[in-house]
Structure formats: structure tokens, C-alpha cells
Amino acid sequence: MNSKGVKYCFKNDSRKAVYTAEECPNLFYGRGYVQLTRYDNYLRAGSELGVDLVKNPELALQPEIAAKIMRLGMVGGWFMGRKLAHYFSGSLKDFVNARAIINGDVKKNGQ
């Protein structure tokens, strides 16, 4: 759902938002520990995990799958282009800024 509570999704590899269930029965709104959104993210996560999240997006809510999405996404930089290695490497341990891996906009999302 967007900030106004409207359900949305992306279909047919398009980045154009589709807002009605009739046009897009599998809604790709935020699910799981990282609030996975967008068709392309469901497609990628499903492909990486060997699970069809496009046809079964509700599977992203299952704890084991949600945890794998979070781990792979944080290590691989799926969400904001930043990886765990940007914040944790050798003696570097930046817990505060590491949240940018998933929720990158500190001004928008709080400090």
C-alpha cells in the first residue's frame, strides 16, 4: 500500500503502477521483514530463493522466506544499492548508517 492506503503493484515487467486488483490480482505491496515491494523485487527474490513470489506474493510473509529475503538483499545490495560490506568490514562497524541498506532516506524515514 502506498502512504494513502491505496493498494498497488507492477505487472508485466512494467514499472508503471497499477492500482486496482482487477488489473493486477497479485499485488506487490510491502511484505515481510523488509517490506518487499514492486514486481521486479518479487521476481528477483523469488528467483534467488527458488520460490514463485510473483504468483504467490504472500509467501514473502513466511518467517523463513522473509529472513532469507532480508539476508540476501542486505548482503547483495538489492534494496538501495548498498551492501552490508559498506558498513561492516574489518574494523568498520557502522550500525547507525547501515539501516540505509533497506531504508535509505534518513530525512524521510527519521533518524
PDB file of C-alpha atoms in Angstrom:
ATOM      1  CA  MET A   1       0.000   0.000   0.000  1.00  0.00           C
ATOM      2  CA  ASN A   2       1.147   3.490  -0.595  1.00  0.00           C
ATOM      3  CA  SER A   3       1.110   6.230   2.024  1.00  0.00           C
ATOM      4  CA  LYS A   4      -2.554   6.917   1.242  1.00  0.00           C
ATOM      5  CA  GLY A   5      -3.571   3.291   1.803  1.00  0.00           C
ATOM      6  CA  VAL A   6      -4.051   2.502  -1.897  1.00  0.00           C
ATOM      7  CA  LYS A   7      -3.021  -0.999  -2.950  1.00  0.00           C
ATOM      8  CA  TYR A   8      -0.626  -1.029  -5.870  1.00  0.00           C
ATOM      9  CA  CYS A   9       1.516  -3.344  -7.937  1.00  0.00           C
ATOM     10  CA  PHE A  10       3.623  -3.567 -11.053  1.00  0.00           C
ATOM     11  CA  LYS A  11       2.690  -6.046 -13.761  1.00  0.00           C
ATOM     12  CA  ASN A  12       4.138  -7.394 -16.974  1.00  0.00           C
ATOM     13  CA  ASP A  13       7.671  -6.184 -16.159  1.00  0.00           C
ATOM     14  CA  SER A  14       6.364  -2.624 -16.299  1.00  0.00           C
ATOM     15  CA  ARG A  15       7.338  -0.027 -13.730  1.00  0.00           C
ATOM     16  CA  LYS A  16       4.019   1.723 -14.282  1.00  0.00           C
ATOM     17  CA  ALA A  17       1.940   1.390 -11.140  1.00  0.00           C
ATOM     18  CA  VAL A  18      -1.348  -0.455 -11.387  1.00  0.00           C
ATOM     19  CA  TYR A  19      -3.771   0.382  -8.606  1.00  0.00           C
ATOM     20  CA  THR A  20      -6.719  -1.983  -8.882  1.00  0.00           C
ATOM     21  CA  ALA A  21      -6.993  -5.650  -8.033  1.00  0.00           C
ATOM     22  CA  GLU A  22      -8.905  -6.283 -11.277  1.00  0.00           C
ATOM     23  CA  GLU A  23      -5.919  -5.108 -13.313  1.00  0.00           C
ATOM     24  CA  CYS A  24      -3.386  -6.886 -11.143  1.00  0.00           C
ATOM     25  CA  PRO A  25      -4.641  -9.698  -8.910  1.00  0.00           C
ATOM     26  CA  ASN A  26      -1.242 -10.316  -7.292  1.00  0.00           C
ATOM     27  CA  LEU A  27      -0.453  -7.099  -5.524  1.00  0.00           C
ATOM     28  CA  PHE A  28       3.213  -6.395  -4.922  1.00  0.00           C
ATOM     29  CA  TYR A  29       2.905  -4.199  -1.861  1.00  0.00           C
ATOM     30  CA  GLY A  30       5.264  -4.326   1.135  1.00  0.00           C
ATOM     31  CA  ARG A  31       5.531  -7.760   2.723  1.00  0.00           C
ATOM     32  CA  GLY A  32       7.977  -9.488   5.036  1.00  0.00           C
ATOM     33  CA  TYR A  33      10.701  -8.132   7.286  1.00  0.00           C
ATOM     34  CA  VAL A  34      11.984  -5.655   4.662  1.00  0.00           C
ATOM     35  CA  GLN A  35       8.544  -4.734   3.310  1.00  0.00           C
ATOM     36  CA  LEU A  36       9.418  -6.117  -0.136  1.00  0.00           C
ATOM     37  CA  THR A  37       7.675  -4.056  -2.840  1.00  0.00           C
ATOM     38  CA  ARG A  38       7.500  -3.833  -6.657  1.00  0.00           C
ATOM     39  CA  TYR A  39       7.136  -6.557  -9.228  1.00  0.00           C
ATOM     40  CA  ASP A  40      10.831  -6.630 -10.122  1.00  0.00           C
ATOM     41  CA  ASN A  41      11.843  -7.147  -6.482  1.00  0.00           C
ATOM     42  CA  TYR A  42       9.355 -10.007  -6.044  1.00  0.00           C
ATOM     43  CA  LEU A  43      10.658 -11.537  -9.280  1.00  0.00           C
ATOM     44  CA  ARG A  44      14.308 -11.249  -8.218  1.00  0.00           C
ATOM     45  CA  ALA A  45      13.775 -12.507  -4.669  1.00  0.00           C
ATOM     46  CA  GLY A  46      11.688 -15.420  -5.896  1.00  0.00           C
ATOM     47  CA  SER A  47      14.286 -16.345  -8.486  1.00  0.00           C
ATOM     48  CA  GLU A  48      17.114 -16.206  -5.937  1.00  0.00           C
ATOM     49  CA  LEU A  49      15.156 -18.344  -3.453  1.00  0.00           C
ATOM     50  CA  GLY A  50      13.621 -20.753  -5.961  1.00  0.00           C
ATOM     51  CA  VAL A  51      10.102 -19.701  -4.915  1.00  0.00           C
ATOM     52  CA  ASP A  52       7.462 -18.187  -7.202  1.00  0.00           C
ATOM     53  CA  LEU A  53       6.778 -14.958  -5.338  1.00  0.00           C
ATOM     54  CA  VAL A  54       5.168 -13.390  -8.406  1.00  0.00           C
ATOM     55  CA  LYS A  55       2.327 -15.925  -8.425  1.00  0.00           C
ATOM     56  CA  ASN A  56       2.349 -16.308  -4.628  1.00  0.00           C
ATOM     57  CA  PRO A  57       3.446 -12.954  -3.159  1.00  0.00           C
ATOM     58  CA  GLU A  58       2.011 -13.839   0.257  1.00  0.00           C
ATOM     59  CA  LEU A  59       4.882 -16.334   0.674  1.00  0.00           C
ATOM     60  CA  ALA A  60       7.106 -13.311   1.421  1.00  0.00           C
ATOM     61  CA  LEU A  61       5.288 -13.167   4.776  1.00  0.00           C
ATOM     62  CA  GLN A  62       6.533 -16.587   5.901  1.00  0.00           C
ATOM     63  CA  PRO A  63       9.283 -16.064   8.503  1.00  0.00           C
ATOM     64  CA  GLU A  64      11.841 -18.352   6.837  1.00  0.00           C
ATOM     65  CA  ILE A  65      11.349 -16.773   3.406  1.00  0.00           C
ATOM     66  CA  ALA A  66      11.209 -13.234   4.819  1.00  0.00           C
ATOM     67  CA  ALA A  67      14.500 -13.831   6.661  1.00  0.00           C
ATOM     68  CA  LYS A  68      16.193 -15.180   3.523  1.00  0.00           C
ATOM     69  CA  ILE A  69      14.997 -12.184   1.500  1.00  0.00           C
ATOM     70  CA  MET A  70      16.371  -9.844   4.157  1.00  0.00           C
ATOM     71  CA  ARG A  71      19.734 -11.627   4.392  1.00  0.00           C
ATOM     72  CA  LEU A  72      20.296 -11.990   0.647  1.00  0.00           C
ATOM     73  CA  GLY A  73      19.072  -8.466  -0.031  1.00  0.00           C
ATOM     74  CA  MET A  74      21.326  -6.896   2.593  1.00  0.00           C
ATOM     75  CA  VAL A  75      24.388  -8.871   1.522  1.00  0.00           C
ATOM     76  CA  GLY A  76      23.678  -8.347  -2.187  1.00  0.00           C
ATOM     77  CA  GLY A  77      22.600  -4.711  -2.054  1.00  0.00           C
ATOM     78  CA  TRP A  78      19.185  -5.361  -3.621  1.00  0.00           C
ATOM     79  CA  PHE A  79      17.212  -2.624  -1.937  1.00  0.00           C
ATOM     80  CA  MET A  80      19.115   0.658  -2.018  1.00  0.00           C
ATOM     81  CA  GLY A  81      22.284  -0.443  -3.799  1.00  0.00           C
ATOM     82  CA  ARG A  82      24.201  -0.610  -0.522  1.00  0.00           C
ATOM     83  CA  LYS A  83      25.549  -3.839   0.946  1.00  0.00           C
ATOM     84  CA  LEU A  84      26.433  -4.904   4.479  1.00  0.00           C
ATOM     85  CA  ALA A  85      30.082  -4.762   3.435  1.00  0.00           C
ATOM     86  CA  HIS A  86      29.775  -0.966   3.038  1.00  0.00           C
ATOM     87  CA  TYR A  87      29.148  -0.705   6.787  1.00  0.00           C
ATOM     88  CA  PHE A  88      30.833  -3.765   8.288  1.00  0.00           C
ATOM     89  CA  SER A  89      34.314  -4.618   7.096  1.00  0.00           C
ATOM     90  CA  GLY A  90      37.458  -5.232   9.108  1.00  0.00           C
ATOM     91  CA  SER A  91      37.341  -2.735  11.974  1.00  0.00           C
ATOM     92  CA  LEU A  92      34.465  -0.760  10.409  1.00  0.00           C
ATOM     93  CA  LYS A  93      31.212  -1.216  12.307  1.00  0.00           C
ATOM     94  CA  ASP A  94      28.655   1.437  11.368  1.00  0.00           C
ATOM     95  CA  PHE A  95      25.372   0.280  12.883  1.00  0.00           C
ATOM     96  CA  VAL A  96      23.646   3.670  12.598  1.00  0.00           C
ATOM     97  CA  ASN A  97      24.160   4.204   8.878  1.00  0.00           C
ATOM     98  CA  ALA A  98      23.757   0.526   7.985  1.00  0.00           C
ATOM     99  CA  ARG A  99      19.988   0.981   8.012  1.00  0.00           C
ATOM    100  CA  ALA A 100      20.478   2.701   4.636  1.00  0.00           C
ATOM    101  CA  ILE A 101      20.747  -0.813   3.206  1.00  0.00           C
ATOM    102  CA  ILE A 102      16.964  -1.170   3.418  1.00  0.00           C
ATOM    103  CA  ASN A 103      15.566   2.210   4.409  1.00  0.00           C
ATOM    104  CA  GLY A 104      17.937   4.662   2.774  1.00  0.00           C
ATOM    105  CA  ASP A 105      16.268   8.037   3.149  1.00  0.00           C
ATOM    106  CA  VAL A 106      17.045   9.154   6.725  1.00  0.00           C
ATOM    107  CA  LYS A 107      15.374  12.553   6.247  1.00  0.00           C
ATOM    108  CA  LYS A 108      12.177  10.907   5.027  1.00  0.00           C
ATOM    109  CA  ASN A 109      12.207   7.929   7.404  1.00  0.00           C
ATOM    110  CA  GLY A 110      13.592   9.541  10.554  1.00  0.00           C
ATOM    111  CA  GLN A 111      16.906   9.481  12.336  1.00  0.00           C
TER     112      GLN A 111
END
